[in-house]
């Protein structure tokens, strides 16, 4: 499995303050070259020396593939648009549309965190726009910026943010809604949420292959990601 790590340069602001700059650095991992990944991991984190980030904090899709009886680890699909953001939730093997938000900036980021907490989510799967030839677009840069700020906030709670190629998910969502018998008017207010469903479906169908982990540069936040969120006693009884 190939996994990309996106590291964020440290920001002087507090974790819950707006972050204006968010330059990203991408580190690509190849599952066939464990030794190389281990050396890079040791350079960016000393939380578990010699173990790659992929092994330390695997995405839920990979956890499910490895262990069919694995429970917990809910995922929030996010389809970021210019004015609306569609959300979908995955709990177990069920994926369903959740809601559409008409928020931007810090208000959107804080609302996403609030929804994640209420839905007991520990990872965000954010759709990354790409063209038909696989290249990123101007909208991709905007999505990366939002995902970067969200990753810093989420890491404070031990939650992860991933980027998933979303090319074609909007048209797939429309086809799905038409097949459901929804009218044009009914589709207009819900298409973003169904697009988020398609983002999650693609993520799980590929077992997380090809996603990017958005990794904060700060060592303390990397450590929180390694430890993960506090365990729920309902899923992990003592």
Coordinates of N, CA and C in Angstrom, one line a residue:
X1 N 0.8 -1.2 0.0 CA 0.0 0.0 0.0 C 0.9 1.2 0.0
X2 N 0.6 2.2 -0.9 CA 1.3 3.4 -0.9 C 0.6 4.5 -0.2
X3 N 1.3 5.2 0.7 CA 0.6 6.2 1.5 C 1.5 7.5 1.5
X4 N 0.9 8.6 1.3 CA 1.6 9.9 1.3 C 1.4 10.6 2.6
X5 N 2.5 11.1 3.1 CA 2.4 11.9 4.3 C 2.6 13.4 3.9
X6 N 1.7 14.3 4.4 CA 1.9 15.7 4.1 C 2.2 16.4 5.4
X7 N 3.4 17.0 5.6 CA 3.8 17.6 6.8 C 3.5 19.1 6.7
X8 N 3.1 19.7 7.8 CA 2.8 21.1 7.9 C 3.9 21.9 8.6
X9 N 4.3 23.0 8.1 CA 5.3 23.8 8.9 C 4.6 24.4 10.1
X10 N 5.4 24.5 11.2 CA 4.9 24.9 12.5 C 4.2 26.3 12.3
X11 N 3.1 26.5 13.0 CA 2.5 27.8 13.0 C 2.5 28.5 14.4
X12 N 2.8 29.8 14.5 CA 2.9 30.4 15.8 C 1.5 30.5 16.5
X13 N 0.4 30.4 15.8 CA -0.9 30.6 16.4 C -1.2 29.4 17.3
X14 N -2.2 29.6 18.2 CA -2.6 28.5 19.1 C -3.4 27.5 18.2
X15 N -3.6 26.3 18.6 CA -4.3 25.3 17.8 C -5.7 25.7 17.3
X16 N -6.4 26.5 18.1 CA -7.8 26.9 17.8 C -7.9 28.3 17.2
X17 N -6.8 28.9 16.8 CA -6.8 30.2 16.2 C -6.7 30.0 14.7
X18 N -7.1 31.0 13.9 CA -7.0 30.9 12.4 C -5.6 30.8 12.0
X19 N -5.3 30.0 11.0 CA -3.9 29.8 10.5 C -3.9 30.3 9.1
X20 N -3.2 31.3 8.8 CA -3.2 31.9 7.5 C -2.3 31.2 6.5
X21 N -1.2 30.8 6.9 CA -0.2 30.1 6.0 C -0.2 28.6 6.3
X22 N -0.1 27.9 5.2 CA -0.1 26.4 5.4 C 0.7 25.7 4.3
X23 N 2.0 26.0 4.1 CA 2.8 25.3 3.1 C 2.9 23.8 3.4
X24 N 2.7 23.0 2.4 CA 2.7 21.5 2.6 C 3.9 20.9 2.0
X25 N 4.4 19.9 2.7 CA 5.5 19.1 2.1 C 5.1 17.6 2.1
X26 N 5.2 17.0 0.9 CA 4.7 15.6 0.8 C 5.8 14.7 0.8
X27 N 5.6 13.6 1.6 CA 6.6 12.5 1.6 C 5.9 11.3 1.2
X28 N 6.4 10.6 0.2 CA 5.7 9.4 -0.4 C 6.3 8.2 0.3
X29 N 5.5 7.2 0.6 CA 5.9 6.0 1.2 C 5.6 4.9 0.1
X30 N 6.5 3.9 0.1 CA 6.3 2.7 -0.7 C 6.3 1.5 0.2
X31 N 5.2 0.7 0.2 CA 5.1 -0.4 1.1 C 6.2 -1.4 0.9
X32 N 6.8 -1.4 -0.3 CA 7.8 -2.4 -0.6 C 9.2 -2.0 0.0
X33 N 9.3 -0.8 0.6 CA 10.6 -0.3 1.1 C 10.4 0.1 2.5
X34 N 10.3 -0.8 3.4 CA 10.0 -0.5 4.8 C 11.2 0.2 5.4
X35 N 12.4 -0.3 5.1 CA 13.6 0.3 5.7 C 13.7 1.8 5.5
X36 N 13.4 2.2 4.2 CA 13.4 3.6 3.9 C 12.4 4.4 4.6
X37 N 11.2 3.8 4.8 CA 10.1 4.5 5.5 C 10.5 4.7 7.0
X38 N 11.1 3.7 7.5 CA 11.5 3.7 8.9 C 12.5 4.8 9.2
X39 N 13.5 5.0 8.3 CA 14.4 6.1 8.5 C 13.8 7.4 8.5
X40 N 12.8 7.6 7.5 CA 12.1 8.9 7.4 C 11.2 9.1 8.7
X41 N 10.6 8.0 9.1 CA 9.8 8.2 10.3 C 10.6 8.6 11.5
X42 N 11.8 8.0 11.7 CA 12.6 8.4 12.8 C 13.0 9.8 12.8
X43 N 13.1 10.4 11.5 CA 13.5 11.8 11.4 C 12.4 12.7 11.8
X44 N 11.1 12.3 11.6 CA 10.1 13.2 11.9 C 9.4 13.0 13.2
X45 N 9.6 11.8 13.8 CA 9.0 11.5 15.1 C 9.8 10.4 15.8
X46 N 9.9 10.6 17.1 CA 10.6 9.7 18.0 C 9.6 8.9 18.8
X47 N 8.3 9.0 18.5 CA 7.3 8.3 19.3 C 7.5 6.8 19.3
X48 N 7.7 6.2 18.2 CA 7.9 4.8 18.1 C 9.1 4.6 17.1
X49 N 10.3 4.7 17.5 CA 11.4 4.6 16.6 C 11.4 3.3 15.7
X50 N 11.7 3.5 14.5 CA 11.8 2.3 13.6 C 10.5 1.8 13.0
X51 N 9.4 2.5 13.4 CA 8.1 2.1 12.9 C 7.5 3.2 12.1
X52 N 7.0 2.9 10.8 CA 6.5 3.9 9.9 C 5.2 4.5 10.5
X53 N 4.9 5.7 10.0 CA 3.6 6.3 10.3 C 2.4 5.4 9.9
X54 N 2.6 4.7 8.7 CA 1.6 3.9 8.2 C 1.2 2.8 9.2
X55 N 2.3 2.3 9.9 CA 2.1 1.2 10.9 C 1.6 1.8 12.2
X56 N 2.1 3.0 12.6 CA 1.7 3.6 13.8 C 0.2 4.0 13.9
X57 N -0.2 4.6 12.8 CA -1.6 5.1 12.7 C -2.2 4.8 11.4
X58 N -2.5 3.5 11.2 CA -3.1 3.1 9.9 C -4.5 3.7 9.8
X59 N -4.9 4.0 8.5 CA -6.3 4.5 8.3 C -7.3 3.4 8.6
X60 N -8.5 3.8 9.0 CA -9.5 2.8 9.3 C -9.8 1.8 8.2
X61 N -9.7 2.2 7.0 CA -10.0 1.3 5.9 C -9.0 0.1 5.9
X62 N -7.7 0.4 6.2 CA -6.7 -0.6 6.3 C -6.9 -1.5 7.5
X63 N -7.3 -0.9 8.6 CA -7.6 -1.7 9.8 C -8.7 -2.7 9.5
X64 N -9.7 -2.2 8.8 CA -10.8 -3.1 8.5 C -10.4 -4.3 7.6
X65 N -9.5 -4.0 6.7 CA -9.0 -5.0 5.8 C -8.2 -6.0 6.5
X66 N -7.4 -5.6 7.5 CA -6.5 -6.5 8.2 C -7.3 -7.4 9.2
X67 N -8.4 -6.8 9.7 CA -9.2 -7.5 10.8 C -10.6 -7.3 10.5
X68 N -11.3 -8.2 10.0 CA -12.8 -8.1 9.7 C -13.6 -7.9 10.9
X69 N -13.1 -8.3 12.1 CA -13.8 -8.2 13.3 C -13.6 -6.9 14.1
X70 N -12.7 -6.0 13.5 CA -12.3 -4.8 14.1 C -13.5 -3.9 14.2
X71 N -13.7 -3.3 15.4 CA -14.8 -2.4 15.7 C -14.3 -1.0 16.0
X72 N -15.2 0.0 15.8 CA -14.8 1.4 16.1 C -14.1 2.1 15.0
X73 N -13.6 3.2 15.2 CA -12.9 4.0 14.2 C -13.9 4.5 13.1
X74 N -14.8 5.4 13.5 CA -15.7 5.9 12.5 C -15.1 7.0 11.7
X75 N -15.5 7.1 10.4 CA -14.9 8.0 9.5 C -15.9 9.0 9.0
X76 N -15.5 10.3 8.8 CA -16.3 11.4 8.3 C -15.8 11.8 6.9
X77 N -16.7 11.6 5.9 CA -16.3 12.0 4.6 C -16.7 13.4 4.4
X78 N -15.8 14.2 3.7 CA -15.9 15.6 3.6 C -15.8 16.0 2.1
X79 N -16.8 16.6 1.5 CA -16.7 17.1 0.1 C -16.8 18.6 0.2
X80 N -15.6 19.2 0.1 CA -15.5 20.7 0.2 C -15.8 21.4 -1.1
X81 N -16.8 22.3 -1.0 CA -17.1 23.1 -2.2 C -16.8 24.6 -2.0
X82 N -17.1 25.4 -3.0 CA -16.9 26.8 -2.9 C -17.8 27.5 -1.8
X83 N -19.1 27.0 -1.8 CA -20.0 27.6 -0.8 C -20.6 26.5 0.1
X84 N -20.6 25.3 -0.3 CA -21.2 24.2 0.5 C -20.3 23.1 0.8
X85 N -20.4 22.4 1.9 CA -19.6 21.3 2.3 C -20.5 20.1 2.6
X86 N -20.4 19.0 1.8 CA -21.2 17.9 2.1 C -20.4 16.9 3.0
X87 N -21.2 16.3 3.9 CA -20.6 15.3 4.9 C -21.4 14.0 4.8
X88 N -20.6 12.9 5.0 CA -21.1 11.6 5.1 C -20.4 10.9 6.2
X89 N -21.1 9.9 6.8 CA -20.5 9.2 7.9 C -20.4 7.7 7.6
X90 N -19.4 7.1 8.1 CA -19.2 5.6 8.0 C -19.1 5.0 9.4
X91 N -20.0 4.2 9.7 CA -20.0 3.5 11.0 C -20.1 2.0 10.7
X92 N -19.1 1.3 11.0 CA -19.1 -0.2 10.6 C -19.0 -0.3 9.1
X93 N -20.0 -1.0 8.5 CA -20.0 -1.2 7.1 C -21.1 -0.3 6.4
X94 N -21.6 0.6 7.2 CA -22.7 1.5 6.7 C -22.2 2.8 6.4
X95 N -22.4 3.3 5.2 CA -22.1 4.7 4.8 C -23.3 5.4 4.4
X96 N -23.5 6.6 5.0 CA -24.8 7.3 4.7 C -24.5 8.8 4.6
X97 N -25.3 9.6 3.8 CA -25.1 11.0 3.8 C -25.5 11.6 5.2
X98 N -24.8 12.6 5.6 CA -25.1 13.2 6.9 C -25.8 14.6 6.8
X99 N -25.1 15.5 6.3 CA -25.6 16.9 6.2 C -24.8 17.7 5.2
X100 N -25.3 18.9 4.9 CA -24.6 19.9 4.1 C -24.4 21.2 4.8
X101 N -23.2 21.6 4.9 CA -22.9 22.9 5.7 C -22.7 24.0 4.7
X102 N -23.2 25.2 5.1 CA -23.0 26.4 4.3 C -22.1 27.3 5.1
X103 N -20.9 26.9 5.5 CA -20.0 27.7 6.3 C -18.6 27.7 5.6
X104 N -17.8 28.6 6.0 CA -16.5 28.7 5.5 C -15.5 29.1 6.6
X105 N -14.2 28.9 6.3 CA -13.2 29.4 7.2 C -13.2 28.7 8.6
X106 N -12.9 29.5 9.6 CA -12.8 28.9 11.0 C -14.1 28.3 11.4
X107 N -15.3 29.0 11.0 CA -16.6 28.4 11.4 C -16.8 27.0 10.9
X108 N -16.4 26.8 9.7 CA -16.5 25.5 9.1 C -15.6 24.5 9.8
X109 N -14.4 24.8 10.1 CA -13.5 23.9 10.7 C -13.9 23.5 12.1
X110 N -14.4 24.5 12.9 CA -14.9 24.2 14.2 C -16.2 23.4 14.2
X111 N -17.0 23.6 13.2 CA -18.2 22.8 13.1 C -17.9 21.4 12.7
X112 N -16.9 21.2 11.8 CA -16.5 19.8 11.5 C -16.0 19.1 12.7
X113 N -15.2 19.8 13.6 CA -14.8 19.1 14.8 C -15.9 18.8 15.7
X114 N -16.9 19.7 15.8 CA -18.0 19.4 16.7 C -18.8 18.2 16.2
X115 N -19.1 18.1 14.9 CA -19.8 17.0 14.3 C -19.0 15.7 14.6
X116 N -17.7 15.8 14.4 CA -16.9 14.6 14.5 C -16.9 14.1 16.0
X117 N -16.9 15.0 16.9 CA -17.0 14.6 18.3 C -18.4 13.9 18.6
X118 N -19.5 14.5 18.1 CA -20.8 14.0 18.4 C -21.0 12.6 17.7
X119 N -20.3 12.4 16.5 CA -20.5 11.2 15.8 C -19.4 10.1 16.1
X120 N -18.6 10.5 17.1 CA -17.5 9.6 17.6 C -16.5 9.2 16.4
X121 N -16.2 10.2 15.6 CA -15.3 10.0 14.5 C -13.8 10.2 14.9
X122 N -12.9 9.4 14.3 CA -11.5 9.6 14.6 C -10.7 9.9 13.4
X123 N -11.3 10.0 12.2 CA -10.6 10.4 11.0 C -11.5 11.1 10.1
X124 N -10.9 12.1 9.3 CA -11.6 12.8 8.3 C -11.1 12.4 6.9
X125 N -12.0 12.0 6.0 CA -11.6 11.7 4.7 C -12.0 12.8 3.8
X126 N -11.1 13.7 3.4 CA -11.4 14.9 2.6 C -11.2 14.7 1.2
X127 N -12.2 14.9 0.3 CA -12.1 14.8 -1.1 C -11.1 15.8 -1.7
X128 N -10.2 15.3 -2.5 CA -9.2 16.2 -3.2 C -9.5 16.3 -4.6
X129 N -9.9 17.5 -5.2 CA -10.3 17.6 -6.6 C -9.1 17.3 -7.5
X130 N -9.3 16.6 -8.5 CA -8.3 16.3 -9.6 C -9.0 16.3 -10.9
X131 N -8.2 16.6 -12.0 CA -8.7 16.6 -13.3 C -8.8 15.1 -13.8
X132 N -9.3 14.9 -15.0 CA -9.5 13.6 -15.5 C -8.1 12.9 -15.8
X133 N -7.0 13.7 -15.9 CA -5.7 13.1 -16.1 C -4.9 12.9 -14.8
X134 N -5.6 13.1 -13.7 CA -5.0 12.9 -12.4 C -4.2 14.1 -11.9
X135 N -4.3 15.2 -12.6 CA -3.5 16.4 -12.1 C -4.4 17.2 -11.2
X136 N -3.8 17.9 -10.2 CA -4.5 18.8 -9.3 C -4.9 20.1 -10.0
X137 N -5.9 20.7 -9.4 CA -6.5 21.9 -10.0 C -6.4 23.1 -9.0
X138 N -6.8 24.3 -9.4 CA -6.8 25.4 -8.5 C -7.6 25.1 -7.2
X139 N -8.7 24.4 -7.4 CA -9.5 24.1 -6.2 C -8.8 23.1 -5.3
X140 N -7.9 22.3 -5.8 CA -7.1 21.4 -5.0 C -6.3 22.2 -3.9
X141 N -5.7 23.3 -4.3 CA -4.9 24.1 -3.4 C -5.8 24.6 -2.3
X142 N -7.0 25.0 -2.6 CA -7.9 25.5 -1.5 C -8.3 24.4 -0.6
X143 N -8.5 23.2 -1.1 CA -8.9 22.1 -0.3 C -7.7 21.7 0.6
X144 N -6.5 21.7 0.1 CA -5.3 21.4 0.9 C -5.1 22.4 2.0
X145 N -5.4 23.7 1.7 CA -5.3 24.7 2.8 C -6.3 24.4 3.9
X146 N -7.5 24.1 3.6 CA -8.5 23.8 4.6 C -8.1 22.6 5.4
X147 N -7.7 21.5 4.7 CA -7.3 20.3 5.3 C -6.1 20.5 6.2
X148 N -5.2 21.3 5.8 CA -4.0 21.6 6.7 C -4.4 22.2 8.0
X149 N -5.3 23.2 7.9 CA -5.7 23.8 9.2 C -6.5 22.9 10.0
X150 N -7.4 22.1 9.4 CA -8.2 21.1 10.1 C -7.3 20.1 10.8
X151 N -6.2 19.7 10.1 CA -5.4 18.6 10.6 C -4.7 19.1 11.9
X152 N -4.3 20.3 12.0 CA -3.7 20.8 13.3 C -4.7 20.8 14.4
X153 N -5.9 21.2 14.1 CA -7.0 21.2 15.2 C -7.3 19.8 15.5
X154 N -7.5 18.9 14.5 CA -7.9 17.5 14.8 C -6.8 16.8 15.6
X155 N -5.5 17.0 15.3 CA -4.4 16.3 15.9 C -4.4 16.6 17.4
X156 N -4.9 17.7 17.9 CA -5.0 18.0 19.3 C -5.9 17.0 20.0
X157 N -6.8 16.4 19.3 CA -7.7 15.4 19.8 C -7.3 14.0 19.5
X158 N -6.2 13.8 18.7 CA -5.8 12.5 18.3 C -6.4 12.0 17.1
X159 N -7.1 12.9 16.3 CA -7.9 12.5 15.1 C -7.0 12.8 13.9
X160 N -7.2 12.1 12.8 CA -6.4 12.2 11.6 C -7.2 12.8 10.5
X161 N -6.5 13.4 9.6 CA -7.1 14.0 8.4 C -6.4 13.4 7.1
X162 N -7.1 12.8 6.2 CA -6.6 12.2 5.0 C -7.2 12.9 3.8
X163 N -6.4 13.0 2.7 CA -6.9 13.5 1.4 C -7.1 12.3 0.5
X164 N -8.3 12.2 -0.1 CA -8.7 11.1 -1.0 C -9.1 11.7 -2.4
X165 N -8.5 11.2 -3.5 CA -8.9 11.7 -4.8 C -10.4 11.5 -5.0
X166 N -11.0 12.7 -5.4 CA -12.5 12.7 -5.5 C -13.0 12.9 -6.9
X167 N -12.1 12.7 -7.9 CA -12.4 12.9 -9.3 C -13.6 12.1 -9.7
X168 N -14.7 12.7 -10.2 CA -15.8 11.9 -10.7 C -16.9 11.6 -9.7
X169 N -16.6 11.9 -8.4 CA -17.6 11.6 -7.3 C -18.9 12.4 -7.4
X170 N -18.8 13.6 -7.9 CA -20.1 14.4 -8.0 C -21.0 13.8 -9.1
X171 N -20.5 13.4 -10.2 CA -21.3 12.8 -11.2 C -21.8 11.4 -10.8
X172 N -21.0 10.7 -10.0 CA -21.4 9.4 -9.4 C -22.6 9.6 -8.4
X173 N -22.5 10.7 -7.7 CA -23.5 11.0 -6.7 C -24.8 11.3 -7.4
X174 N -24.8 12.1 -8.5 CA -26.0 12.4 -9.3 C -26.6 11.1 -9.8
X175 N -25.8 10.3 -10.4 CA -26.4 9.0 -10.9 C -27.0 8.2 -9.8
X176 N -26.4 8.2 -8.7 CA -26.9 7.4 -7.5 C -28.3 8.0 -7.1
X177 N -28.4 9.3 -7.0 CA -29.6 9.9 -6.6 C -30.7 9.7 -7.6
X178 N -30.4 9.8 -8.9 CA -31.4 9.5 -9.9 C -31.9 8.1 -9.8
X179 N -31.0 7.2 -9.6 CA -31.4 5.8 -9.4 C -32.3 5.6 -8.2
X180 N -32.1 6.4 -7.2 CA -33.0 6.3 -6.0 C -34.4 6.9 -6.3
X181 N -34.5 7.6 -7.4 CA -35.8 8.2 -7.7 C -36.0 9.6 -7.2
X182 N -34.9 10.3 -6.8 CA -35.0 11.6 -6.3 C -35.2 12.6 -7.4
X183 N -36.1 13.6 -7.2 CA -36.4 14.6 -8.2 C -35.2 15.6 -8.3
X184 N -35.2 16.4 -9.3 CA -34.2 17.4 -9.5 C -34.1 18.3 -8.3
X185 N -35.2 18.8 -7.8 CA -35.3 19.7 -6.7 C -34.7 19.1 -5.4
X186 N -35.1 17.8 -5.2 CA -34.6 17.1 -4.1 C -33.1 16.8 -4.1
X187 N -32.6 16.6 -5.3 CA -31.2 16.4 -5.5 C -30.3 17.6 -5.2
X188 N -30.8 18.8 -5.6 CA -30.0 20.0 -5.5 C -29.5 20.3 -4.1
X189 N -30.3 20.1 -3.1 CA -29.9 20.4 -1.7 C -29.1 19.3 -1.0
X190 N -28.9 18.1 -1.7 CA -28.3 17.0 -1.1 C -27.1 16.4 -1.8
X191 N -26.8 16.9 -3.0 CA -25.8 16.3 -3.8 C -24.4 16.4 -3.2
X192 N -24.1 17.4 -2.4 CA -22.8 17.5 -1.8 C -22.6 16.4 -0.7
X193 N -23.7 16.1 0.0 CA -23.6 15.0 1.0 C -23.4 13.6 0.3
X194 N -24.1 13.4 -0.8 CA -24.0 12.2 -1.5 C -22.6 12.1 -2.2
X195 N -22.0 13.2 -2.6 CA -20.7 13.2 -3.1 C -19.7 12.8 -2.0
X196 N -20.0 13.2 -0.8 CA -19.1 12.8 0.3 C -19.3 11.3 0.6
X197 N -20.5 10.7 0.3 CA -20.7 9.3 0.4 C -19.7 8.6 -0.6
X198 N -19.7 9.1 -1.8 CA -18.9 8.5 -2.9 C -17.4 8.6 -2.5
X199 N -17.0 9.6 -1.9 CA -15.6 9.8 -1.4 C -15.3 8.6 -0.4
X200 N -16.2 8.4 0.5 CA -15.9 7.3 1.5 C -16.0 6.0 0.8
X201 N -16.9 5.8 -0.1 CA -17.0 4.5 -0.8 C -15.7 4.2 -1.5
X202 N -15.1 5.2 -2.2 CA -13.9 5.0 -2.9 C -12.7 4.7 -1.9
X203 N -12.7 5.4 -0.8 CA -11.7 5.2 0.2 C -11.7 3.8 0.7
X204 N -12.8 3.3 1.1 CA -12.9 1.9 1.6 C -12.7 0.9 0.5
X205 N -13.2 1.1 -0.7 CA -13.1 0.1 -1.7 C -11.6 -0.1 -2.1
X206 N -10.8 0.9 -1.9 CA -9.3 0.8 -2.1 C -8.5 0.5 -0.8
X207 N -9.3 0.3 0.3 CA -8.6 0.0 1.6 C -7.6 1.1 1.9
X208 N -7.9 2.3 1.6 CA -7.1 3.5 1.9 C -5.9 3.6 1.1
X209 N -5.7 2.8 0.0 CA -4.5 2.9 -0.8 C -4.5 4.2 -1.6
X210 N -3.4 4.9 -1.6 CA -3.2 6.2 -2.4 C -3.7 7.4 -1.6
X211 N -4.1 7.3 -0.4 CA -4.5 8.5 0.3 C -3.3 9.2 0.8
X212 N -3.5 10.5 1.3 CA -2.5 11.3 1.9 C -2.8 11.6 3.3
X213 N -1.9 11.3 4.2 CA -2.1 11.7 5.6 C -1.6 13.1 5.8
X214 N -2.4 14.0 6.2 CA -2.0 15.4 6.5 C -1.4 15.4 7.9
X215 N -0.1 15.6 8.0 CA 0.7 15.5 9.2 C 1.2 16.8 9.7
X216 N 0.8 17.3 10.9 CA 1.3 18.5 11.4 C 2.8 18.4 11.7
X217 N 3.5 19.5 11.5 CA 5.0 19.4 11.7 C 5.4 19.3 13.2
X218 N 4.5 19.9 14.1 CA 4.9 19.9 15.5 C 5.0 18.5 16.1
X219 N 6.1 18.2 16.8 CA 6.3 16.9 17.3 C 5.3 16.5 18.3
X220 N 4.8 17.5 19.1 CA 3.8 17.1 20.1 C 2.5 16.7 19.5
X221 N 2.1 17.3 18.3 CA 0.9 16.9 17.7 C 1.1 15.5 17.0
X222 N 2.3 15.3 16.5 CA 2.6 13.9 15.9 C 2.4 12.9 17.0
X223 N 2.9 13.2 18.2 CA 2.8 12.2 19.3 C 1.4 12.0 19.6
X224 N 0.5 13.0 19.6 CA -0.9 12.8 19.9 C -1.6 11.9 18.8
X225 N -1.2 12.1 17.6 CA -1.7 11.3 16.5 C -1.3 9.8 16.7
X226 N 0.0 9.6 17.2 CA 0.4 8.2 17.4 C -0.3 7.6 18.5
X227 N -0.6 8.3 19.6 CA -1.4 7.8 20.7 C -2.9 7.6 20.4
X228 N -3.4 8.5 19.4 CA -4.8 8.4 19.1 C -5.7 9.0 20.1
X229 N -7.0 9.1 19.8 CA -7.9 9.6 20.8 C -8.1 8.7 22.0
X230 N -8.6 9.2 23.1 CA -8.9 8.3 24.3 C -9.8 7.2 23.9
X231 N -9.5 6.0 24.4 CA -10.2 4.8 24.0 C -11.6 4.8 24.7
X232 N -12.6 4.4 23.9 CA -14.0 4.3 24.4 C -14.1 2.9 25.0
X233 N -14.5 3.0 26.3 CA -14.6 1.7 27.0 C -15.7 0.8 26.4
X234 N -16.6 1.3 25.7 CA -17.7 0.5 25.0 C -17.0 -0.4 24.0
X235 N -16.0 0.1 23.3 CA -15.3 -0.7 22.3 C -14.0 -1.3 22.8
X236 N -13.4 -0.7 23.8 CA -12.2 -1.3 24.3 C -12.3 -1.5 25.8
X237 N -13.1 -2.4 26.3 CA -13.2 -2.6 27.8 C -11.9 -3.1 28.4
X238 N -11.7 -2.7 29.6 CA -10.5 -3.1 30.3 C -10.6 -4.6 30.7

